[in-house]
XYZ file of C-alpha atoms in Angstrom:
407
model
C 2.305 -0.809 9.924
C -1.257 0.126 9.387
C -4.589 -2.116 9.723
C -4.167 -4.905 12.226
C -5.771 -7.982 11.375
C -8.539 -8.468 13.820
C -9.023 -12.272 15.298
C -11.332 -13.952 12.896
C -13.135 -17.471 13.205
C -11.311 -20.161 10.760
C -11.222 -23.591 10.670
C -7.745 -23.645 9.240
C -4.275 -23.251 10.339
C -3.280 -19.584 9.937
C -1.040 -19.123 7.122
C 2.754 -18.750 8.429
C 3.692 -14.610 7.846
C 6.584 -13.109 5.528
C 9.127 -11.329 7.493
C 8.576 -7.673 8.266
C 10.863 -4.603 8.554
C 10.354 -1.082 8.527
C 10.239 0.751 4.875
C 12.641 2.485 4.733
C 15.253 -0.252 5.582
C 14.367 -1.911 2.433
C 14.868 1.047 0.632
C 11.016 1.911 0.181
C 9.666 5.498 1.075
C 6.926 4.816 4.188
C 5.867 8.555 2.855
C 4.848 7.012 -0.696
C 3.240 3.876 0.301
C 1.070 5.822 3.033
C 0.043 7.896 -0.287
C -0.698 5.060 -1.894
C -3.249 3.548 0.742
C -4.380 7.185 0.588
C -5.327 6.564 -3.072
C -7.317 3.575 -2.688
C -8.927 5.054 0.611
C -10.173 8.008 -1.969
C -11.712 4.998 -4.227
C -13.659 3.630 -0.743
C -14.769 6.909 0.109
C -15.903 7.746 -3.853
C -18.018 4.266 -4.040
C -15.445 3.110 -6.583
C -14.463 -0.342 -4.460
C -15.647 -1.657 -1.133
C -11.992 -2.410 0.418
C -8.699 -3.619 -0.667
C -5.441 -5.125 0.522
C -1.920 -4.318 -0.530
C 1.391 -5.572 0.353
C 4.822 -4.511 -0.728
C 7.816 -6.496 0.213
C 11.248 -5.959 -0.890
C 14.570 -7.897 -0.386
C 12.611 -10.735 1.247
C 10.762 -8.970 3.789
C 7.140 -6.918 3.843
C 7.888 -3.835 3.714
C 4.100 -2.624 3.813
C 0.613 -4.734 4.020
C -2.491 -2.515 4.348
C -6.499 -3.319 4.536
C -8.190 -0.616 3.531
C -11.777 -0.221 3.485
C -14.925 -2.430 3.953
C -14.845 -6.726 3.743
C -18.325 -6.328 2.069
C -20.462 -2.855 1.103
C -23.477 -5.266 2.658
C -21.693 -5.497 6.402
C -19.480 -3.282 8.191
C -16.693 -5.248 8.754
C -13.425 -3.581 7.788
C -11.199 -5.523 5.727
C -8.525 -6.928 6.928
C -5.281 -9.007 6.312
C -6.705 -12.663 6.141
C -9.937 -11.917 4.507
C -10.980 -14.100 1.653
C -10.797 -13.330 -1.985
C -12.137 -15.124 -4.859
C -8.498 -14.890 -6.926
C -10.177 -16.047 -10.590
C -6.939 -15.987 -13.386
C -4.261 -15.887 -10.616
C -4.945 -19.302 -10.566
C -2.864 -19.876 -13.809
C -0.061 -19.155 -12.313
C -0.027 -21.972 -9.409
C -1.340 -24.369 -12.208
C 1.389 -23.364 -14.439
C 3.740 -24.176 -11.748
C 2.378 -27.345 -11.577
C 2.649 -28.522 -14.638
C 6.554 -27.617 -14.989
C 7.087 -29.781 -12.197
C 5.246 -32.530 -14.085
C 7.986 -31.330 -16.377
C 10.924 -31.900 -14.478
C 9.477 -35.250 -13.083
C 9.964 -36.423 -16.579
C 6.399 -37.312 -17.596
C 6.317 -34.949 -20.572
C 7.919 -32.288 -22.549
C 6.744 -28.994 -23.589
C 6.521 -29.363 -27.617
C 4.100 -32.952 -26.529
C 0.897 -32.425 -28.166
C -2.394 -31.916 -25.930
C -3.609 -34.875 -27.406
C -1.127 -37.228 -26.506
C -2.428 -36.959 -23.160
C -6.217 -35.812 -24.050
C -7.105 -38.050 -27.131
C -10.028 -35.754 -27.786
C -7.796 -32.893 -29.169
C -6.432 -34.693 -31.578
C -8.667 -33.707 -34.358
C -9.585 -30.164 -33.831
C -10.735 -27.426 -36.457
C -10.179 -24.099 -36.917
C -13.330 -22.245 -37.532
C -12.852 -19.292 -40.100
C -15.929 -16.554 -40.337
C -16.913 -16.461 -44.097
C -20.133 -14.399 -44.680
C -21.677 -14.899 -41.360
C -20.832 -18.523 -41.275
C -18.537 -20.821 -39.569
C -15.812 -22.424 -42.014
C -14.284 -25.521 -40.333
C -10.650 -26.081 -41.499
C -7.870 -28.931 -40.391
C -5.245 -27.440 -37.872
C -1.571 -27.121 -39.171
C -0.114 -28.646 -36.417
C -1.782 -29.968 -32.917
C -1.224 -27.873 -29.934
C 1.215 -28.552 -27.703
C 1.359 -28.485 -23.461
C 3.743 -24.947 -24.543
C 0.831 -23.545 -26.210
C -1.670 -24.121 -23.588
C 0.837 -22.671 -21.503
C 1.405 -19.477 -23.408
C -2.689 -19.443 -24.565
C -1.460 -19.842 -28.250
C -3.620 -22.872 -28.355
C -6.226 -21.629 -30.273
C -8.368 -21.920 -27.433
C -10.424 -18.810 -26.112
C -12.837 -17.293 -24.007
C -16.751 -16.217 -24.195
C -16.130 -13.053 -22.799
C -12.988 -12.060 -25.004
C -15.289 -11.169 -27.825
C -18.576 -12.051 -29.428
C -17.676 -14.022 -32.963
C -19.161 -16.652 -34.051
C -16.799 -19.303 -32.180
C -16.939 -17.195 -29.056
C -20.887 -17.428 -29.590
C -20.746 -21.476 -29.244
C -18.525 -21.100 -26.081
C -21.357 -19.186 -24.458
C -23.768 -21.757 -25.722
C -22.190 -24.195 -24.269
C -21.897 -25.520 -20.564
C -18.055 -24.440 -20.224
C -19.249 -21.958 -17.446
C -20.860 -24.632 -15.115
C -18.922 -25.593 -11.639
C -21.036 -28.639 -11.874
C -19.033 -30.412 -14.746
C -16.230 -31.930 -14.239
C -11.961 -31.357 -15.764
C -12.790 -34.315 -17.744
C -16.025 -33.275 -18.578
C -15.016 -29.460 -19.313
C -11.891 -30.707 -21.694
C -14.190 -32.886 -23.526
C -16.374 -30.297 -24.736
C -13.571 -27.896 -25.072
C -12.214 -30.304 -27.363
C -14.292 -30.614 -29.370
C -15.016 -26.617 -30.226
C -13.693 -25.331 -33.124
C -10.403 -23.051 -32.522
C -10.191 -19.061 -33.107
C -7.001 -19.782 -35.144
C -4.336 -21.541 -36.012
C -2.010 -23.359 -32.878
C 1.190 -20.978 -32.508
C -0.074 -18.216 -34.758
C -1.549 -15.663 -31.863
C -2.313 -15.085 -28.375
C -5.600 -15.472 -27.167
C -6.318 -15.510 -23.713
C -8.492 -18.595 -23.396
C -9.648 -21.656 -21.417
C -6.134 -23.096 -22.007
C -5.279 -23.208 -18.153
C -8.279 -25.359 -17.837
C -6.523 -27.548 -19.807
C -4.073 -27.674 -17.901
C -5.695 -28.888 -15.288
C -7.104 -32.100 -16.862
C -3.516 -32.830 -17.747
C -2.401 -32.822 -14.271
C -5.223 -34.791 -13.270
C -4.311 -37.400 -16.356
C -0.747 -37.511 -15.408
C -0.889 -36.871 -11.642
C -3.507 -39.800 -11.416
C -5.070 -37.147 -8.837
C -7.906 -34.668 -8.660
C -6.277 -31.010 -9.370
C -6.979 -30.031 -6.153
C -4.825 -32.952 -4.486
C -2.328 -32.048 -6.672
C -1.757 -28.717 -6.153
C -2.492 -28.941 -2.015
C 0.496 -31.609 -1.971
C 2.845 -30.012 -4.297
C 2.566 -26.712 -3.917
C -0.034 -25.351 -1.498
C 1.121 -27.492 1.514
C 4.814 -26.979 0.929
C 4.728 -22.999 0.627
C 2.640 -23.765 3.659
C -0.594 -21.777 1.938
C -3.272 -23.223 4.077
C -5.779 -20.907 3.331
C -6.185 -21.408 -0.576
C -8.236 -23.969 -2.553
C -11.469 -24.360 -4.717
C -13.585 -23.297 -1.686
C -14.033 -22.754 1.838
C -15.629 -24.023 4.694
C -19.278 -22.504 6.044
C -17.048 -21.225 9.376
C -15.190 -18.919 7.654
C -18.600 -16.640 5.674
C -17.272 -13.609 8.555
C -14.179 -13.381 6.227
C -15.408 -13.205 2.174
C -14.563 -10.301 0.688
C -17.926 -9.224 -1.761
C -17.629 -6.826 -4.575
C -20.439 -4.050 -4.981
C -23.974 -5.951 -6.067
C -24.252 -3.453 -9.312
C -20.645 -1.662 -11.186
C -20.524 1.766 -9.421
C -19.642 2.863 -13.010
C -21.733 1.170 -15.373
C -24.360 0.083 -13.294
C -24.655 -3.581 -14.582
C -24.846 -6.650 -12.216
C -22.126 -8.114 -10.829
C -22.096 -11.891 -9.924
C -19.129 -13.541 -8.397
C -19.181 -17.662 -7.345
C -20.155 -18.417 -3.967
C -17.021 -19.586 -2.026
C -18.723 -21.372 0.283
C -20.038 -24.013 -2.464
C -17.305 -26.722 -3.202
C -17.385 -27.238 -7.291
C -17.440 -30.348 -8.884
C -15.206 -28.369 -11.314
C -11.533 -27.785 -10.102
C -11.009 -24.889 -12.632
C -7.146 -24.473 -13.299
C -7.737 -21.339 -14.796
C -10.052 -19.604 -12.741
C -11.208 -21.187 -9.379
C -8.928 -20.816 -6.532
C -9.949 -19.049 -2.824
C -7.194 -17.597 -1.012
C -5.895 -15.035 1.325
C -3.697 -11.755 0.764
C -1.099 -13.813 2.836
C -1.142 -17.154 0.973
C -0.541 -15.471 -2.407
C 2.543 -13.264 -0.901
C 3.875 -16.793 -0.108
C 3.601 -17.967 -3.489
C 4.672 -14.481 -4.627
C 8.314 -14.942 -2.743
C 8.412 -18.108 -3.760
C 8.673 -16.675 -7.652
C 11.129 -13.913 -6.105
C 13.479 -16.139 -4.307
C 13.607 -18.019 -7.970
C 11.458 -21.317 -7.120
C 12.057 -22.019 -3.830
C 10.783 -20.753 0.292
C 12.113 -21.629 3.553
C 14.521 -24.077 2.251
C 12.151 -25.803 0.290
C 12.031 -25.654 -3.727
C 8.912 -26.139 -5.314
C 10.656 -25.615 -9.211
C 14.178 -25.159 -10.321
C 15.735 -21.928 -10.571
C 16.820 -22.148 -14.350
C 12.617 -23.232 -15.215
C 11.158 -20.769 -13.432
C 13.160 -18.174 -15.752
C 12.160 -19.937 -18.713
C 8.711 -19.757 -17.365
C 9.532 -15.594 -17.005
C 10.783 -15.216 -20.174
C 8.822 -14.024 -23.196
C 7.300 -16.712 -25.462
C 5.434 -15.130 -28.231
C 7.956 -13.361 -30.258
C 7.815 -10.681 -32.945
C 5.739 -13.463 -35.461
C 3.241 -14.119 -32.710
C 0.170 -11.781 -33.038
C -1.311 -10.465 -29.791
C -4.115 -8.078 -29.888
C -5.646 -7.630 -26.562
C -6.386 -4.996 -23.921
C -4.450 -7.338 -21.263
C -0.996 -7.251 -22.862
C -0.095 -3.691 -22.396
C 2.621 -2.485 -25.240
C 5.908 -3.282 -23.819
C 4.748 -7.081 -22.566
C 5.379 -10.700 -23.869
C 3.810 -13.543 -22.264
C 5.777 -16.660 -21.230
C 4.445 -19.943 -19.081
C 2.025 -18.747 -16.882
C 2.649 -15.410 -16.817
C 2.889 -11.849 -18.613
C 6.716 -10.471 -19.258
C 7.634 -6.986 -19.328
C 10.152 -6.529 -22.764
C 10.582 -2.877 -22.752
C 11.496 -0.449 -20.062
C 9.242 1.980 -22.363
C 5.881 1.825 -24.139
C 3.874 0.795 -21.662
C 1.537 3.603 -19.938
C 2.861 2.966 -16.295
C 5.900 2.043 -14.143
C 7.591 -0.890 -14.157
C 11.117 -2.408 -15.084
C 12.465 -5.067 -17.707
C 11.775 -8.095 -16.476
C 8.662 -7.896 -14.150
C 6.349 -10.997 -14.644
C 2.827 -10.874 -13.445
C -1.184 -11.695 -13.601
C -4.058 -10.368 -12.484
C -7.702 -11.871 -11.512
C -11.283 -10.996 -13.181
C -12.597 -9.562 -10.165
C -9.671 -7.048 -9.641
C -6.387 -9.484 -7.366
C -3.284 -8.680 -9.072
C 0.594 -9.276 -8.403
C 4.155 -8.675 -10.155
C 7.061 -9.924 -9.030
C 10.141 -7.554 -9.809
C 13.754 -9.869 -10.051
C 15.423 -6.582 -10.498
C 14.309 -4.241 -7.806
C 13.866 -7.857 -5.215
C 10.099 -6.515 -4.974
C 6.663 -8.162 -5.093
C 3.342 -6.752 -4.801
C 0.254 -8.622 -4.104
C -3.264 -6.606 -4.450
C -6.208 -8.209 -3.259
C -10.262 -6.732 -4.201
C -13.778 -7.580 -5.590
C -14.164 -4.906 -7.859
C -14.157 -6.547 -11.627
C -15.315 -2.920 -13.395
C -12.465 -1.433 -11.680
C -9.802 -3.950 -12.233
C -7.344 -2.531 -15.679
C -7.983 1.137 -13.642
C -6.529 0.525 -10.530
C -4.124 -2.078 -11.633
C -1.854 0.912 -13.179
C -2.829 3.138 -10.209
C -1.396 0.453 -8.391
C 1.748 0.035 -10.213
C 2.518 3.897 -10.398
C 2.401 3.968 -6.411
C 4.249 1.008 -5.769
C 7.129 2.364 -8.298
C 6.663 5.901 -7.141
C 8.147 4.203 -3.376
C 10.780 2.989 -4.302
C 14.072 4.536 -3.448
């Protein structure tokens, strides 16, 4: 079943596989998937990405895992299964799980405001561009743990644009690993808000959020929290906020300069533990670990006999959020998509430009990881590279092929 995983040092436990069966037997063509690695070899042998991963398991069992290319364009070590990926924004997703089973502990409820927990956001602005200037107006309403969920916080990110708020977010020291959650909801506090709480998406810092509220709550650093929760139970011993100096033979690096634009590219070092735990970008983890997170979602919360969330919350987590009075205007919801708790929702069978079925909840990583889980077809995919140029491209190429398989 294509590209063996060679042995490779590690200083942890390897992570437990996913049953296998042939692909056909899951009702996947083996013909169509091989055409599919085919693709992304073509991308390796164009320049477009170093290497890749990609698994495709159906009905509870992995139906295809492949490791295409090179680890690094600086070494010539192939990729393989358990290399190491920087994962970026499909951290949310674990975090989001998290804090639902803060929620079904008891210690909050989704319409809580942030600053019931974080006294600092309790008297945020909304900054309105007026002539070049920054307007600061009184919020509506406070934003609630639902809105940081579903980024209608009012929150944002640097990169998501270049007004004027989006100018003090690069000003400030948001983007240092050397603060700390506390630290890094602080200041994010205390930065006026693109809008008004509930009245648009914007993907954001929210996650980050997040984060600190687990830590408030949890009386634990983020990272305990999620390795005893979640990461230990679904037995994912291969993801956290870094990795140890033994295992440098197995980072997967993206190209130093875009092959298409040409323009630096500079990823975080796993090796270097951060002060900041970022819940909405900072996990390490392995092709492997994330398919055991993936069937997790699939199986409807729980793995092996052991439930990390409820069946009937992890479908409210699935289930669109925003609404038809909800304004989303961004490249990463595709027409066709909601977003609920964590994730993106597909709404329509139509309107999007690729394949995919009612249903389907996913996310995707800055430097080009991506997964879907599909309730209707039993199906998960998890895509693993360090290609950030590349990423919204090969995402659909992805989903086309996977689709294109199935029988």
């Amino acid at each position: 079943m294509n590209a063996q995983t060679a042995a490779r040092p590690t200083t942890a436990p390897q992570t437990p596989s996913l049953p296998h069966a042939k692909p056909e037997a899951l009702g996947l063509s083996a013909i169509r998937l091989q055409r599919m690695s085919d693709a992304f070899k073509r991308e390796v042998d164009k320049g477009t990405l170093p290497g890749a991963t990609v698994m495709v398991a159906r009905r509870g069992q992995i139906g295809w895992f492949d490791a295409i290319g090179r680890q690094s364009p600086a070494a010539s070590a192939p990729m393989t299964h358990d290399s190491l990926f920087r994962i970026f924004s499909m951290t949310k997703p674990i975090v989001s799980i998290g804090i639902m089973m803060l929620v079904e502990d008891g210690h909050f409820i989704l319409n809580d405001p942030v600053a019931k927990f974080i006294p600092e956001f309790a008297d945020q602005k909304v900054g309105i561009e007026n002539n070049g200037k920054l307007e600061l107006v009184p919020v509506k309403r406070q934003a609630t743990i639902q809105d940081l969920l579903r980024h209608t916080s009012g929150l944002t990110y640097d990169h998501t644009g270049n007004g004027l708020v989006q100018q003090i977010y690069k000003e400030s020291r948001l983007r240092s690993r050397k603060i700390s959650n506390a630290e890094h909801a602080t200041i994010i506090a205390g930065m006026p808000l693109v809008c008004q709480p509930g009245e648009a998406w914007n993907y954001s810092r929210s996650t980050d959020v997040l984060g600190r509220l687990i830590e408030v709550v949890s009386g634990k650093s983020l990272g305990a929290f999620l390795t005893e929760r979640i990461l230990t139970p679904l037995q994912m011993s291969e993801t956290a906020f870094h990795t140890p100096e033994a295992n440098a033979a197995r980072l997967a690096e993206p190209f130093p300069t875009d092959p298409w634009t040409g323009e630096k590219v500079q990823l975080f070092n796993m090796l270097e533990k951060p002060v900041m735990e970022s819940g909405g970008g900072g996990l390490v983890s392995t092709t492997m670990d994330y398919a055991r997170f993936s069937q997790m979602l699939l199986n409807g919360g729980s793995l092996d006999g052991t439930r990390i969330v409820g069946r009937k919350t992890l479908q409210l987590m699935a289930s669109d959020h925003l609404g038809p009075h909800v304004k989303v205007d961004s490249p990463l919801m595709p027409a066709g998509h909601g977003f609920g708790l964590g994730f993106a929702v597909r709404t329509h069978d139509g309107m999007a430009p690729f394949s995919g079925s009612r249903g389907q909840f996913f996310w995707s990583g800055m430097a080009g990881t991506f997964f879907f889980i599909d309730p209707t077809e039993e199906l998960f995919c998890v895509f693993m590279m360090q290609g950030p140029g590349q990423r919204e491209y090969l995402r659909a190429v992805l989903r086309d092929l996977v689709y294109a398989a199935v029988e």
